[in-house]
Each structure stands twice: as structure tokens, then as C-alpha cells.
Short mmCIF file of C-alpha atoms in Angstrom, two decimals:
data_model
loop_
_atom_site.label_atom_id
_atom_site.label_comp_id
_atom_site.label_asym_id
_atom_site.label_seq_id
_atom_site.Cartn_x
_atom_site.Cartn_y
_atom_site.Cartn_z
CA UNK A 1 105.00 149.52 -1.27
CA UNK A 2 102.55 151.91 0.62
CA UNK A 3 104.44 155.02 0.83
CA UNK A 4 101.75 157.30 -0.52
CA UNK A 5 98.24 157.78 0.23
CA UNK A 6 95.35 160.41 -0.85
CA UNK A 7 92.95 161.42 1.73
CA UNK A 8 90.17 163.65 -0.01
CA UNK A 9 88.09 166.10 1.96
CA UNK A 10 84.74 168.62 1.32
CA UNK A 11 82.74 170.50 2.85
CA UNK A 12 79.39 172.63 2.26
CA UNK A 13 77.20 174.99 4.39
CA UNK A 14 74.08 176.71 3.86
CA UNK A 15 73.19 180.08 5.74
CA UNK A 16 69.24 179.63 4.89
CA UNK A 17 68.79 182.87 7.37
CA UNK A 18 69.99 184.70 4.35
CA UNK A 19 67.48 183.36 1.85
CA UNK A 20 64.31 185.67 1.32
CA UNK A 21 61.94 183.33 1.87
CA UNK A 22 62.78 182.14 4.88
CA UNK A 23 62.12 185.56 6.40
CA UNK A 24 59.21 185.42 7.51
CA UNK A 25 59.50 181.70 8.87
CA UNK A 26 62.32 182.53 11.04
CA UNK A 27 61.80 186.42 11.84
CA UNK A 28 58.77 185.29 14.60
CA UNK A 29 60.76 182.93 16.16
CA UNK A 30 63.52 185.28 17.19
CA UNK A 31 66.33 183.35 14.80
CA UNK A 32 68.69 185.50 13.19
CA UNK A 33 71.13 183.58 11.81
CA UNK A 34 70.82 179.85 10.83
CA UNK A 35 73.09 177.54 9.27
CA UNK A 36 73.33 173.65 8.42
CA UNK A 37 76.52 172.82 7.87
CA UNK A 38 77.96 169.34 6.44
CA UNK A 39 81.54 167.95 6.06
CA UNK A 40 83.27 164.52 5.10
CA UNK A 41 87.14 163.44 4.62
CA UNK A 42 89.97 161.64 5.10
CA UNK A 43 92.94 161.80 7.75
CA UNK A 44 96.07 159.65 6.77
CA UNK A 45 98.23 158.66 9.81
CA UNK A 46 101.74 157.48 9.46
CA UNK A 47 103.69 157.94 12.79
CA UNK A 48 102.52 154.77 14.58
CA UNK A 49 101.50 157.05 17.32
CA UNK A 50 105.29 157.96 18.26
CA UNK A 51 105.89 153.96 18.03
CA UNK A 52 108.33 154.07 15.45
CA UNK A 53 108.36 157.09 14.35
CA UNK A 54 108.60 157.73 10.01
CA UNK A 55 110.68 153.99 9.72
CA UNK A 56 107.94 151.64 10.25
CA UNK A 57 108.34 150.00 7.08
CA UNK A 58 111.95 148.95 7.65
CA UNK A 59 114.11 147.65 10.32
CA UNK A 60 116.43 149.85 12.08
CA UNK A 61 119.69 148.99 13.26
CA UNK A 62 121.54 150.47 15.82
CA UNK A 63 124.23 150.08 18.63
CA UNK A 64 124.33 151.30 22.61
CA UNK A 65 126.05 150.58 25.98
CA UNK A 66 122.59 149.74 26.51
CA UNK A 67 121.94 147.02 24.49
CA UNK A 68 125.02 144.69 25.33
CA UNK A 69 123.73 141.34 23.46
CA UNK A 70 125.03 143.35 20.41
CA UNK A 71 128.29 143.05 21.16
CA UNK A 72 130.81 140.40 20.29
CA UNK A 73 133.83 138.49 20.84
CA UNK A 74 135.64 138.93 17.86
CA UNK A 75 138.74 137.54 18.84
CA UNK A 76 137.80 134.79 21.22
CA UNK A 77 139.10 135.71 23.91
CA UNK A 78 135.82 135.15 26.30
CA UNK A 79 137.32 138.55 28.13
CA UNK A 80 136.41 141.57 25.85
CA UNK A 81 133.87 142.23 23.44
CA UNK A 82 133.61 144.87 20.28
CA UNK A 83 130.23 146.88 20.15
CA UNK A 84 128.15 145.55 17.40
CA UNK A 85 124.93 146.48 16.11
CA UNK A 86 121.47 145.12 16.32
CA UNK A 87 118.15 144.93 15.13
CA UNK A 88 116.35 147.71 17.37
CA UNK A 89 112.84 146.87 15.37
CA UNK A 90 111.65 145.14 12.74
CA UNK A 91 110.47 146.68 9.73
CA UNK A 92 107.04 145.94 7.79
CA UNK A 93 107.48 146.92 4.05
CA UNK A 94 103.89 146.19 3.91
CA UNK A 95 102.43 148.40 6.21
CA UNK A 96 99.50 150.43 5.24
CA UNK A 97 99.00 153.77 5.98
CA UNK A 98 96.19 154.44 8.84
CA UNK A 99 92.97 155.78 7.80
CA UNK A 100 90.18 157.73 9.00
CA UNK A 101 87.11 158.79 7.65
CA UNK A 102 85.21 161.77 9.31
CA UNK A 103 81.84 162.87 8.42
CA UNK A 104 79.89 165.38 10.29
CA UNK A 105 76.45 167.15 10.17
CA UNK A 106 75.59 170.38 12.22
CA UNK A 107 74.05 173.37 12.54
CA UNK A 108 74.67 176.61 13.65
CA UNK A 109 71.71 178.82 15.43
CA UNK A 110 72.03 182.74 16.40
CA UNK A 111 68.71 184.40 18.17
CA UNK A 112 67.89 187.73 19.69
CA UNK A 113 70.20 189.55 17.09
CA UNK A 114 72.79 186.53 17.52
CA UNK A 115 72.70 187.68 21.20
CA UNK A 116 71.89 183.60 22.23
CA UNK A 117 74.13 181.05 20.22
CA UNK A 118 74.15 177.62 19.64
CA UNK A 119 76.21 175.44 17.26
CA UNK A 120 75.33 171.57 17.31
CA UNK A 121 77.82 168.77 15.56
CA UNK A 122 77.70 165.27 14.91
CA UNK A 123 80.06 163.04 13.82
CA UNK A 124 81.30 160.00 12.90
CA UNK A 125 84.79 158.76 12.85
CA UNK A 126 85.56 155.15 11.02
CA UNK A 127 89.16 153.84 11.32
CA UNK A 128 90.40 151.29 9.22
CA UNK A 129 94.33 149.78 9.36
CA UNK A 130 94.67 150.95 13.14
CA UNK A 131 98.83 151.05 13.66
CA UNK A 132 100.08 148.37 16.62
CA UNK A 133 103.12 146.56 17.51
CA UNK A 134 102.18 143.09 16.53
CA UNK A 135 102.88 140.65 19.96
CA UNK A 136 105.28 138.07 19.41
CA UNK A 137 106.68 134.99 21.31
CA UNK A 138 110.24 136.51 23.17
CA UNK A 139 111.64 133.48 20.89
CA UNK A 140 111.71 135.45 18.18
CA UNK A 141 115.06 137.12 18.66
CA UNK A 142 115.72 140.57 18.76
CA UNK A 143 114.22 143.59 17.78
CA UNK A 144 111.38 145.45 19.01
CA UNK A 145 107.66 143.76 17.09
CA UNK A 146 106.66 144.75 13.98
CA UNK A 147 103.92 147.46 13.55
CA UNK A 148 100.93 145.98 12.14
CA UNK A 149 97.45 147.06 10.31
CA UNK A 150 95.54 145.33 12.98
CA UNK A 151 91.92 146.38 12.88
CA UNK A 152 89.19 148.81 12.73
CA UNK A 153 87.56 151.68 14.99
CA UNK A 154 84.52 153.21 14.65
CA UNK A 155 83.69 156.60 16.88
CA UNK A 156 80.51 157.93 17.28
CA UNK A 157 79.91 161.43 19.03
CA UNK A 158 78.44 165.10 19.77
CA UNK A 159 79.58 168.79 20.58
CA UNK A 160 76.87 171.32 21.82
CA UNK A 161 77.96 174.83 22.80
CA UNK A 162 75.39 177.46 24.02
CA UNK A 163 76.49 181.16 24.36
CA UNK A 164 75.09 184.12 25.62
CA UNK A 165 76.25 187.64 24.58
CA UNK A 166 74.99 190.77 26.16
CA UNK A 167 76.04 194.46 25.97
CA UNK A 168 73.64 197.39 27.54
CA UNK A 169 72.33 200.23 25.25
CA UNK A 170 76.06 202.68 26.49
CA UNK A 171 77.87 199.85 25.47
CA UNK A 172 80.01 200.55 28.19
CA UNK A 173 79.48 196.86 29.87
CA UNK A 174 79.54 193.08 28.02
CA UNK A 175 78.26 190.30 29.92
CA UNK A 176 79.08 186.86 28.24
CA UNK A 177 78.82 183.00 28.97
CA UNK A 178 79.15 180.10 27.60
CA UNK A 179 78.31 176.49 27.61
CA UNK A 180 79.72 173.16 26.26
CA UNK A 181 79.32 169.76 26.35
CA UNK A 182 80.91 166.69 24.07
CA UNK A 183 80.04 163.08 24.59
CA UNK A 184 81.71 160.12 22.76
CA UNK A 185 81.15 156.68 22.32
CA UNK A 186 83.90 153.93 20.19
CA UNK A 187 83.69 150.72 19.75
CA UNK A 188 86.55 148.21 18.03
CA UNK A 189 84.72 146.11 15.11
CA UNK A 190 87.70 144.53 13.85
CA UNK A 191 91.10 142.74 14.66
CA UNK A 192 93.12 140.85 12.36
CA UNK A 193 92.74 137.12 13.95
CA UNK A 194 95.51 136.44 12.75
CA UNK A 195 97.43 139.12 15.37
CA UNK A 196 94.52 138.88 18.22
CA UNK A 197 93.51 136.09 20.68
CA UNK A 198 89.93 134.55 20.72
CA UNK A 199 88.01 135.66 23.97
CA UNK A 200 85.81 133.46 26.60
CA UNK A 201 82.77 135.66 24.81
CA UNK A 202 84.11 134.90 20.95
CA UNK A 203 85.24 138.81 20.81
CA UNK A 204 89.44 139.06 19.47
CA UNK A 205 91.86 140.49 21.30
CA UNK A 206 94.92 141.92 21.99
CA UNK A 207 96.66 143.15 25.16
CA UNK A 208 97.67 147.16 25.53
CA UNK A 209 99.25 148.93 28.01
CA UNK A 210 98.62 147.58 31.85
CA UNK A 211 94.94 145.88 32.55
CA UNK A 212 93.87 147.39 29.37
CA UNK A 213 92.76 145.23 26.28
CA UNK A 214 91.90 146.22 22.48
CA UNK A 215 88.94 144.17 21.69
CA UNK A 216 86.07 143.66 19.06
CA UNK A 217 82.53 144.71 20.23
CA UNK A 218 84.57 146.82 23.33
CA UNK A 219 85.53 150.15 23.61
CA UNK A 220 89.35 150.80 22.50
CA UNK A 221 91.41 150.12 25.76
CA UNK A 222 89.06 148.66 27.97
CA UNK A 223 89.90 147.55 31.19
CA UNK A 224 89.97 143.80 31.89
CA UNK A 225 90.22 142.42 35.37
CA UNK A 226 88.57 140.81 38.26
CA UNK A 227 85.15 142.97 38.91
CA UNK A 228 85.36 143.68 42.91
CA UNK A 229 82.18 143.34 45.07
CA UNK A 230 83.44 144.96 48.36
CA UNK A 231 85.07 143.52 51.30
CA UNK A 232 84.56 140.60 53.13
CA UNK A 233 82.69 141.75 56.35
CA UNK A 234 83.56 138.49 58.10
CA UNK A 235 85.85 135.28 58.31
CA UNK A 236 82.63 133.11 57.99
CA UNK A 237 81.45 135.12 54.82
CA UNK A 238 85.10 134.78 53.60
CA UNK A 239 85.18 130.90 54.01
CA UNK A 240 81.22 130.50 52.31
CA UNK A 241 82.51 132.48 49.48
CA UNK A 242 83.53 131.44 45.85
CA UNK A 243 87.65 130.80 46.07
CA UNK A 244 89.89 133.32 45.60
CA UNK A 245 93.37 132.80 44.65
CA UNK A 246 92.94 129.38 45.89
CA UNK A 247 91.37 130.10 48.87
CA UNK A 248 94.28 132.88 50.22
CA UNK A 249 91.96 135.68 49.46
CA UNK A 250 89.22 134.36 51.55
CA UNK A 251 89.92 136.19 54.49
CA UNK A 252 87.77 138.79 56.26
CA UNK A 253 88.63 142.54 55.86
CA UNK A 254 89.95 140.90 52.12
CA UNK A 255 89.04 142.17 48.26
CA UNK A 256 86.27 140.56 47.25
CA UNK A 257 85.43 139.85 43.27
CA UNK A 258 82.13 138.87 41.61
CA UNK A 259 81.78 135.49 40.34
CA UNK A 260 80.99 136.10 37.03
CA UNK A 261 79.71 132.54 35.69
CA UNK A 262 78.72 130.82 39.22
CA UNK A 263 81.28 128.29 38.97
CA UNK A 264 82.53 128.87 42.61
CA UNK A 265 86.07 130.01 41.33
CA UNK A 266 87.09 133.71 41.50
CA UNK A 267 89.16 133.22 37.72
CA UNK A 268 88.99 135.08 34.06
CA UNK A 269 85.98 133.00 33.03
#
């Protein structure tokens, strides 16, 4: 019911260095080229990040050695089986299509002829109807799970890249380098409740890939484990400390893991 989706972009700059009367404001400070620069848009997303490829919205069916539960026993015989086919994964004729919304501001800087560059960009990423298999209980049957619209993302970040351009009055040598940096920062502020799990801190959650965890108020894929605090340096330390797997981690030369609410038990609280 979601099969198409419009994601409108624009964009604008404005090379002020080129405006008369700017001139003299910019001539005694060495700038020669100045630009601000601003941009906003949409980016639809539809391949379920490889999960499922362009069929998300229906179920597949298919049939392999691989999958032997697909076979059956058509003529009773308990002692040979015809291949059948199966549900590989469910489909979600619902699904919406995953959105995000950029906007950016920057500005580009040339001095010394454009000799010394620097280009500075800021962004914002926001989104919404992030694509996820939704977990299910193994009682469910067969088939892979469903992908959902699960939640929301919002990324916050900057690029900076200095360059320096030099050639000598024959021409006949260049010297040029150049520096970058990019920091980004993301933070989940939504999951469907209905898909997540309700944290020890109120936050929802689901469970990735490994010790990871998609979370509200985390970053996307945070890790989520026991926090270590060294090693035990000795048996007496070992037996004074909070318990650890009921008591078989307290051993010298052993992991040891913060308490993190002071209730004397090493656990996820």
C-alpha cells in the first residue's frame, strides 16, 4: 500500500566574494573566495539494508536441501519425503518506506589567491520508519520475522577540510596538503513499544547483532554488557567482592565487573 514515495531536495549557495561590495571587506583580510552554502532533502530507502532485499512487503516462498522441515510425506510411508516449499520470510504489506531528512549549512573559504582552503559543513540527519526484522517468539512457525518501521534516528555531525596549495613563480614545482576531520554524534529517539522491550532505565529496546542493542536516548548499536573494572589482584579481594556468577568468578587473577547499583550482585541491573 506503500510502494511509492517522493523525497524532495534543494539547494542554494551564495559566492558573496563576487559581490562588489564586499570588496573591500574581504580584500584586507586576504579572502578571495567565500561562499555559504545551504542544502535540505529527502533520501527514501527501500532495501532493508540487504535484509530482504526489494520483497519486504510480501512473503517469499521457496524450497532447498537446506531447509528439510519443508518437505513431506505424501504418501505415508514414514520412509521418504517429497520437497515442499516454505515460508522463507514473512511479508509486511504495510511497510513504509524509510526516510531521511538531511539538512546542511556550510561554507566554503579560499585565501592568499585560493592558495589556503577551507570548506566547513554541518549537518543534520533525522530518520524516521528505520527498517528491522521485528523479534518474534520461535513459536511462531516458520519464516524468517517480518521487517518492521520500528523507530527513529537522529544524526548530528561536522566535516572540516583545510588545504594548502603552493606553486613557485617557474611553476615548475607544486607543493600541496591537506587536512580533514569529521565527527558524528546519533542518538535513537524512538522505538515502536510495541516491537521493543522496556529497559531497567525506562529507555525501549531491541537486541541487534552480538552485545549490541538499539535503544532510545543511546547511540544506534550500543554495546550492552557487564562494565569490567580490572582483575582481581588477590583471592581475599576476590572473596570481599560483589558476586560474580554466583560466586565462580570470584577468584583471583579473574574478570572483574563494576557493580553498577551497589546491590552486591555482579547482574544487568
Amino acid at each position: 500500500s506503500n510502494r511509492w514515495g517522493t523525497f524532495p531536495s534543494i539547494s542554494a549557495g551564495w559566492r558573496i566574494s563576487k559581490e562588489s561590495f564586499m570588496e573591500s571587506v574581504l580584500k584586507p583580510l586576504a579572502i578571495s573566495n567565500l561562499k555559504f552554502k545551504f542544502s535540505l532533502g529527502q533520501q527514501g530507502n527501500q532495501a532493508s539494508a540487504g535484509l530482504a532485499g526489494n520483497f519486504a512487503n510480501i512473503s517469499t516462498l521457496g524450497s532447498s536441501t537446506d531447509r528439510p522441515y519443508g518437505n513431506y510425506d505424501l504418501n505415508g510411508e514414514n520412509s521418504t519425503s517429497q520437497q515442499g516449499y516454505t515460508v522463507i520470510r514473512r511479508g509486511n504489506p504495510n511497510l513504509r518506506w524509510e526516510t531521511t531528512s538531511h539538512y546542511n549549512f556550510g561554507a566554503d573559504l579560499g585565501f592568499f589567491n585560493d592558495q589556503l582552503g577551507i570548506i566547513f559543513d554541518y549537518y543534520i540527519k533525522n530518520t524516521e520508519d528505520i527498517l528491522f526484522p521485528k523479534p518474534q517468539l520461535s513459536a511462531v512457525g516458520e519464516g524468517y520475522a517480518p521487517i518492521e518501521n520500528i523507530g527513529d534516528l537522529n544524526t548530528k555531525g561536522l566535516d572540516l577540510s583545510i588545504s594548502f596549495n603552493k606553486t613557485n613563480a617557474d611553476k615548475d614545482f607544486t607543493f600541496s596538503t591537506q587536512f580533514q576531520f569529521s565527527t558524528a554524534k546519533n542518538e535513537v529517539t524512538y522505538i515502536d513499544s510495541m516491537v521493543g522491550l522496556k529497559g531497567l532505565e525506562g529507555e525501549v529496546y531491541i537486541d541487534a547483532y552480538g552485545p549490541s542493542r538499539i535503544a532510545t536516548g543511546k547511540p544506534l548499536g550500543v554495546f550492552f554488557g557487564y562494565e569490567t573494572d580490572g582483575l582481581f589482584q588477590s583471592e581475599s579481594e576476590a572473596t570481599t567482592a560483589p558476586l560474580q556468577n554466583g560466586g565462580k568468578g570470584n577468584h583471583e587473577g579473574r574478570i572483574k565487573y563494576k557493580d553498577q547499583n551497589s546491590d552486591g550482585v555482579i547482574d544487568d541491573k
